[in-house]
mmCIF file of C-alpha atoms in Angstrom:
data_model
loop_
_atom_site.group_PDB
_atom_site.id
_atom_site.type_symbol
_atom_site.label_atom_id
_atom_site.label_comp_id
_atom_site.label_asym_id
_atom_site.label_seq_id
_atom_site.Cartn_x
_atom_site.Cartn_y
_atom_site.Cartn_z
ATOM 1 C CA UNK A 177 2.182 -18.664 88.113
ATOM 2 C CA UNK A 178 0.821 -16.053 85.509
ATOM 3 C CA UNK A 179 2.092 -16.386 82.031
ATOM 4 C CA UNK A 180 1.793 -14.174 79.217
ATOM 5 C CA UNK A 181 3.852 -15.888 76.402
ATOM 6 C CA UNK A 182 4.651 -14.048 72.832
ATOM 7 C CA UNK A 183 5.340 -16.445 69.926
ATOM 8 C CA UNK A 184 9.010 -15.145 69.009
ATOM 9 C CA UNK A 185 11.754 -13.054 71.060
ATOM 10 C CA UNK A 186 13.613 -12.080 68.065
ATOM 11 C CA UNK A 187 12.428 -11.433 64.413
ATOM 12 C CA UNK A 188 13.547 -10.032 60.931
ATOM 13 C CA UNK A 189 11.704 -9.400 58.534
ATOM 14 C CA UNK A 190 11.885 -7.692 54.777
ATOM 15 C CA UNK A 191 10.369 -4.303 54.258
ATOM 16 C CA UNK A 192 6.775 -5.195 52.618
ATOM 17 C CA UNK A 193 6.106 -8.327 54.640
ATOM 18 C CA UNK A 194 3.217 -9.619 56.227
ATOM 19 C CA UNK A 195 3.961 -10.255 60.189
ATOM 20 C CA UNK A 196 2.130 -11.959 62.801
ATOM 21 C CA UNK A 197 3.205 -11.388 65.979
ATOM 22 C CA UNK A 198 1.248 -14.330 68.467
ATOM 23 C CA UNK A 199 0.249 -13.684 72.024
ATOM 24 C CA UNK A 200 -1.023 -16.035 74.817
ATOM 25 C CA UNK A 201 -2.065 -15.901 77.875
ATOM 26 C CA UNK A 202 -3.070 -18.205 80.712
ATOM 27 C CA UNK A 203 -5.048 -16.264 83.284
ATOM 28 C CA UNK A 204 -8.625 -15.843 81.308
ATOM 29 C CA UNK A 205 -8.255 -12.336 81.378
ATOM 30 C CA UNK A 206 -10.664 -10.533 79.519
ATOM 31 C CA UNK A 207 -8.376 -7.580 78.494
ATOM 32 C CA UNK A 208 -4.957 -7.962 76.158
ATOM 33 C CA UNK A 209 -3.454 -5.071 74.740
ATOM 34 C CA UNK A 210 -0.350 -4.274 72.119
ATOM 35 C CA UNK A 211 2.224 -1.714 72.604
ATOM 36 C CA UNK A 212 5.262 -1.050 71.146
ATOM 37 C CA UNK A 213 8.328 0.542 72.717
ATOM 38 C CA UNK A 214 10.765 2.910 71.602
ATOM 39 C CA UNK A 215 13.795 4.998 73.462
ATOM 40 C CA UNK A 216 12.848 8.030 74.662
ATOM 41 C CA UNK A 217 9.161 7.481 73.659
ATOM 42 C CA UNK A 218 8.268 4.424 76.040
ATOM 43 C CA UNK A 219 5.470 2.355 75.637
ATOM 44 C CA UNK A 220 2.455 3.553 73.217
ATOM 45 C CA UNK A 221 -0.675 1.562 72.979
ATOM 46 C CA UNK A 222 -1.247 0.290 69.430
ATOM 47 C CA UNK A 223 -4.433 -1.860 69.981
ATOM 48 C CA UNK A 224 -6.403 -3.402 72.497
ATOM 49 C CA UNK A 225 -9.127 -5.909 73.343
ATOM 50 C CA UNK A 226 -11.655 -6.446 75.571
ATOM 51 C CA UNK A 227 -13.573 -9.415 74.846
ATOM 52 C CA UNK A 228 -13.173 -12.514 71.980
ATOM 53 C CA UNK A 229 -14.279 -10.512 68.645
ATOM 54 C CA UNK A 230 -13.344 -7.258 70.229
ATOM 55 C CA UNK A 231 -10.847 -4.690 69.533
ATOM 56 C CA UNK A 232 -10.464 -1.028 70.269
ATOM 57 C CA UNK A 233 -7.674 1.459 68.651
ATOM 58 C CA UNK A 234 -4.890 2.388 70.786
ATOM 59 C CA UNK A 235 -2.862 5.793 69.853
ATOM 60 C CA UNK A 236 -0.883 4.283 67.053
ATOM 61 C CA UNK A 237 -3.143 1.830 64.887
ATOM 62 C CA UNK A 238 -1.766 3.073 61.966
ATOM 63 C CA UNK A 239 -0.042 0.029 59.622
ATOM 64 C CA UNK A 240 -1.502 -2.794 62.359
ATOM 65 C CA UNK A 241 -4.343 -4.848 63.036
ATOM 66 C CA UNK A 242 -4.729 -7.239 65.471
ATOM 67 C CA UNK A 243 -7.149 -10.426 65.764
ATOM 68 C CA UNK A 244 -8.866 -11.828 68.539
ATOM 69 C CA UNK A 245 -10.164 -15.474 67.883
ATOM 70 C CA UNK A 246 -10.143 -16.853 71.223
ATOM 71 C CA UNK A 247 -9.979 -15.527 74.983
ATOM 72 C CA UNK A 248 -6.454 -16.757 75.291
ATOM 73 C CA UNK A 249 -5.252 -15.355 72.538
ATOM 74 C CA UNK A 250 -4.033 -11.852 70.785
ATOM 75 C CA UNK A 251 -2.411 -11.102 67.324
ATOM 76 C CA UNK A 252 -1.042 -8.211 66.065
ATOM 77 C CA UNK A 253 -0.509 -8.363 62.399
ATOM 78 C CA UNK A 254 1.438 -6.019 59.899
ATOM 79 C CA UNK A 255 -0.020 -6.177 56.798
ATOM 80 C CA UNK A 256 3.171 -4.696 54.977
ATOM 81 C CA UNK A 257 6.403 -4.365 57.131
ATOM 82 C CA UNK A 258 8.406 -1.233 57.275
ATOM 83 C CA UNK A 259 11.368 -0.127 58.723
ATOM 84 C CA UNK A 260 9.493 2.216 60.859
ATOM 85 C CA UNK A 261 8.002 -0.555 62.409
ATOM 86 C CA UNK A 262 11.020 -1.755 64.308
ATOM 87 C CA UNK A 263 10.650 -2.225 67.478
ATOM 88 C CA UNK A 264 9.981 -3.687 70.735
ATOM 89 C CA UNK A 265 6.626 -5.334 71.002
ATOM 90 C CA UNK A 266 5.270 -6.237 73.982
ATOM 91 C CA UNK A 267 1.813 -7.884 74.619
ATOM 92 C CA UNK A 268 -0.146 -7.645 77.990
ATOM 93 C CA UNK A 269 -3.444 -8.610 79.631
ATOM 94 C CA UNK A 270 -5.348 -7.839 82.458
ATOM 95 C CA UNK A 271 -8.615 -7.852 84.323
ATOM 96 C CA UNK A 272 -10.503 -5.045 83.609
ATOM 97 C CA UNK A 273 -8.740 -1.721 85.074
ATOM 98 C CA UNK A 274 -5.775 -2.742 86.975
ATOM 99 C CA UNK A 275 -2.710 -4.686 86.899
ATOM 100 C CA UNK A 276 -1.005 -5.709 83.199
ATOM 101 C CA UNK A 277 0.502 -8.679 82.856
ATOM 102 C CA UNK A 278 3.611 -8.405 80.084
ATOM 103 C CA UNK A 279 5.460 -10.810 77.977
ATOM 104 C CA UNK A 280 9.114 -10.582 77.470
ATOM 105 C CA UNK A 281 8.052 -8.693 74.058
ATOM 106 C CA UNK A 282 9.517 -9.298 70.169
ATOM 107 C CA UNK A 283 12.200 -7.203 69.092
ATOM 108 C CA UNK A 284 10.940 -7.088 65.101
ATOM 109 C CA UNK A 285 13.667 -5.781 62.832
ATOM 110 C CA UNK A 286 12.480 -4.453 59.418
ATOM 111 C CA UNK A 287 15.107 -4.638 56.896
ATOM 112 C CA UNK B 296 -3.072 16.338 76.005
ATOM 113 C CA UNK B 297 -2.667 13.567 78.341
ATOM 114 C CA UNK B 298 0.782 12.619 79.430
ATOM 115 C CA UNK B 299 2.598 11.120 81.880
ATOM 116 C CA UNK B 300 6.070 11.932 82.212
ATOM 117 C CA UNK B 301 9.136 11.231 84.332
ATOM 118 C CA UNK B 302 11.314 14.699 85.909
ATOM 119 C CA UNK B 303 14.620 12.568 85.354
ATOM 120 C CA UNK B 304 15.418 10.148 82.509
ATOM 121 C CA UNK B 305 18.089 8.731 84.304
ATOM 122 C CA UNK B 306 18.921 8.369 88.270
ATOM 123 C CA UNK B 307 21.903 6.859 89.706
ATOM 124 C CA UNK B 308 21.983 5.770 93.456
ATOM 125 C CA UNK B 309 24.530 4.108 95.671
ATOM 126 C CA UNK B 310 23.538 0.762 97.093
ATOM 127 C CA UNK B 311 21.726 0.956 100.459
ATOM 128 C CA UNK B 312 20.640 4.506 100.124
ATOM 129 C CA UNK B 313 16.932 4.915 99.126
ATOM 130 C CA UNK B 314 15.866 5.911 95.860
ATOM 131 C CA UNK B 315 12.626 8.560 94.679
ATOM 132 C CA UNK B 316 11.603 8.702 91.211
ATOM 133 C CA UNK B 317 9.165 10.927 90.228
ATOM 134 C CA UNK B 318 6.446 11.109 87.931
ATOM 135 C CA UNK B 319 4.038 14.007 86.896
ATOM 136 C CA UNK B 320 0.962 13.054 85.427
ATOM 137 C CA UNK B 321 -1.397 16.113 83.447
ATOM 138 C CA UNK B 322 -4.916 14.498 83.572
ATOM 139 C CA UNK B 323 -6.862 16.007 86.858
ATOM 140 C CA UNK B 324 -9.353 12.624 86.428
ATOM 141 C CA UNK B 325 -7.133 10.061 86.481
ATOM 142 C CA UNK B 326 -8.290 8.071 89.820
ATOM 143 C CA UNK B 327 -5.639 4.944 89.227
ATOM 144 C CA UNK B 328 -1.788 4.813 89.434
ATOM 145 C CA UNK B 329 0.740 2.340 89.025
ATOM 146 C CA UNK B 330 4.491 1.812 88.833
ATOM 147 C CA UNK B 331 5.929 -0.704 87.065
ATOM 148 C CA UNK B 332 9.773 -1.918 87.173
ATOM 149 C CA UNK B 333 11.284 -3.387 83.487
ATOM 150 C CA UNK B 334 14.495 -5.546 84.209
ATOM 151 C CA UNK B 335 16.442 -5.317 80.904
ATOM 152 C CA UNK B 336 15.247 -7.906 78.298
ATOM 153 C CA UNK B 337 12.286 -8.448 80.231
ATOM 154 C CA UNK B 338 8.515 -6.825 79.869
ATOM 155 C CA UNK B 339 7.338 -4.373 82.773
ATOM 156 C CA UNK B 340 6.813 -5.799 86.111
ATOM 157 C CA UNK B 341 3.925 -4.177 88.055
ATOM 158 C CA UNK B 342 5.330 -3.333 91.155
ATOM 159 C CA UNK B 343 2.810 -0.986 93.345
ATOM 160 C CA UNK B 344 -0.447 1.173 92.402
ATOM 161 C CA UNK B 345 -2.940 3.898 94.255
ATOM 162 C CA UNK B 346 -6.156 4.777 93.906
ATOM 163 C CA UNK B 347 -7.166 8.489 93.748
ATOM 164 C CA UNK B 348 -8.766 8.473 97.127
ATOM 165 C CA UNK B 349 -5.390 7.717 99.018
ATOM 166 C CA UNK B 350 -2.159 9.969 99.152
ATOM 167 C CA UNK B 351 0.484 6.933 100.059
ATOM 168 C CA UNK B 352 0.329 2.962 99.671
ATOM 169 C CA UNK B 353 3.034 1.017 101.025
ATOM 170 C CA UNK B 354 4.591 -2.530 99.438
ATOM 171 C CA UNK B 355 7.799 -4.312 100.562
ATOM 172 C CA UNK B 356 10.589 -1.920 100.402
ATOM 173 C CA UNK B 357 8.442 -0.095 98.330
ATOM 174 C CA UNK B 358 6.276 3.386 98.783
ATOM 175 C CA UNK B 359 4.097 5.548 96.503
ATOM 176 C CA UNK B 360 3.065 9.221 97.283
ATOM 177 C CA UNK B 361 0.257 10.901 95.463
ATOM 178 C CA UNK B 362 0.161 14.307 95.743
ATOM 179 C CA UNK B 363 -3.241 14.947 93.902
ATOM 180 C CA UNK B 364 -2.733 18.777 94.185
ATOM 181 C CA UNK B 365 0.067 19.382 92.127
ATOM 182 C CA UNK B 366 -0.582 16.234 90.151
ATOM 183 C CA UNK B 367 2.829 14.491 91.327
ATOM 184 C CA UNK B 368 3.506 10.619 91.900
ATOM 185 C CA UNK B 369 6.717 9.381 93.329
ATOM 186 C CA UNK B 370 7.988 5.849 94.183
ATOM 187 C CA UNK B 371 10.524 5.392 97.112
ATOM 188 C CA UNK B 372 12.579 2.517 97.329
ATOM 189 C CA UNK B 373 14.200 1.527 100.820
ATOM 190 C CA UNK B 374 17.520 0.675 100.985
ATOM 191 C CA UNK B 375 18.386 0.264 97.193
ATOM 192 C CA UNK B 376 19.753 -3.017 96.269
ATOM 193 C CA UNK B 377 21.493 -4.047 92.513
ATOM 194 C CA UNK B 378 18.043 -6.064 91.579
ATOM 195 C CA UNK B 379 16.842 -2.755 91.586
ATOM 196 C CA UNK B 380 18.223 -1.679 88.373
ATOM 197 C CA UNK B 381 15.793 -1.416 85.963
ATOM 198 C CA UNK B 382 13.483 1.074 83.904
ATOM 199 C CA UNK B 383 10.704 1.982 86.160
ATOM 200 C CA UNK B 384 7.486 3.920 84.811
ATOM 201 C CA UNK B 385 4.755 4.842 86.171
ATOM 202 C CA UNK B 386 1.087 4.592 84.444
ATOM 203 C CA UNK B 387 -2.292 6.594 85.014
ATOM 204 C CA UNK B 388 -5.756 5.352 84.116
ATOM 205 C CA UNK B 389 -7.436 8.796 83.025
ATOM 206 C CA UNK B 390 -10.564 7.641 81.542
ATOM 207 C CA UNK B 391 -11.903 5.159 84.022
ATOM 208 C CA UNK B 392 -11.776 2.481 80.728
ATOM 209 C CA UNK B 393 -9.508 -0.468 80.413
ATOM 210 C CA UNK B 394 -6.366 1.372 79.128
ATOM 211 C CA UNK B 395 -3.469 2.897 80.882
ATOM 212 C CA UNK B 396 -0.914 6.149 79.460
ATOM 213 C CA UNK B 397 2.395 5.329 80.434
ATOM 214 C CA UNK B 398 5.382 7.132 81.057
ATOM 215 C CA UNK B 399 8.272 7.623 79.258
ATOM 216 C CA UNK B 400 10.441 5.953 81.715
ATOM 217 C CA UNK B 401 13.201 6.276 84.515
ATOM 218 C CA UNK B 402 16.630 4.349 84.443
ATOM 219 C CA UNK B 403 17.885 3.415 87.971
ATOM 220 C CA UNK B 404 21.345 2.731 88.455
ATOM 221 C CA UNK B 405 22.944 1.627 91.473
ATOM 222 C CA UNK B 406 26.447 2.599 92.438
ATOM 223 C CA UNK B 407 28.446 0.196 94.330
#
């Protein structure tokens, strides 16, 4: 069974915090990508990656940046919360053009 | 600019009946389509996708039209059940890369 597994389902943070938000998956994909999702604006690509060492800007990079160590694995990291950055997070991968794989996403709160 | 949007934001449907949400997409080259369903408190669940070079796929229960000439995409849903509530968007693939544009989204309910 196909996993895609994000490190927290719920997290608050203070405005000016650094925040890692952890993604794994189990299915060697070579693709993973960030979004975040917002009512009324659905889900908006922040960053994505296509290989280990690899990244590509999505239509919102602003305030992120993500890491890519290993196959398996995706980070997206805030290098200074705000309270703009609430929201739904939700990590996927895939291989190459076709169907994403999602995990349950991270609701962040920035307080 | 690119976009993919939804005619309805919300749709409500009695059980059994069949549901059609619809989805018009902007970007003449975009040759890959997909719905996806999002229970609530869940991620999205790929449900269906075309290609381009067909005008109707069928899944269980499920059917997607592609109606290249007007640029339209619409899922059907047989006999609507109450797992069928959900968020359902659909995504195009206009620059033959990795990434897909989704849609802002479609709330089914179901009406007992």
């Amino acid at each position: 069974d196909v996993k895609v597994t994000q490190s927290s389902r719920y997290l608050v943070k203070r405005t000016g915090e650094k925040v890692f938000l952890e993604c794994v998956q189990d299915m060697d994909h070579e693709n993973m990508f960030w979004y975040r999702q917002d009512p009324g604006l659905g889900l908006r690509l922040i960053y994505f990656s296509y290989d280990v060492k690899m990244k590509e800007k999505g239509d919102i990079p602003e305030g992120y940046s993500v890491s890519r160590e290993k196959k398996e694995r995706f980070s997206l990291i805030l290098e200074s919360a705000s309270t703009n950055q609430t929201s739904m997070y939700l990590c996927a991968s895939s291989f190459q053009v076709g169907e994403q794989y999602f995990g349950p996403g991270t609701r962040l709160t920035v307080t | 600019g690119e976009s993919v949007g939804l005619h309805l934001p919300t749709l409500s449907v009695q059980e059994g009946d069949n549901s059609i949400i619809n989805c018009a997409y902007s970007n003449s080259a975009s040759d890959y389509f997909i719905w996806y369903k999002q229970e609530s408190g869940k991620g999205p669940q790929f449900i269906i996708d075309i290609r381009s070079n067909m005008d109707k796929r069928q899944g269980q229960r499920v059917t997607v039209l592609l109606n290249k000439t007007v640029k339209h995409l619409s899922l059907q849903i047989a006999a609507t059940q109450p797992g069928d509530s959900a968020v359902y968007f659909c995504a195009e693939n206009p620059n033959r890369d990795d990434k897909i544009i989704f849609g802002k989204g479609t709330r089914l309910h179901i009406l007992p």
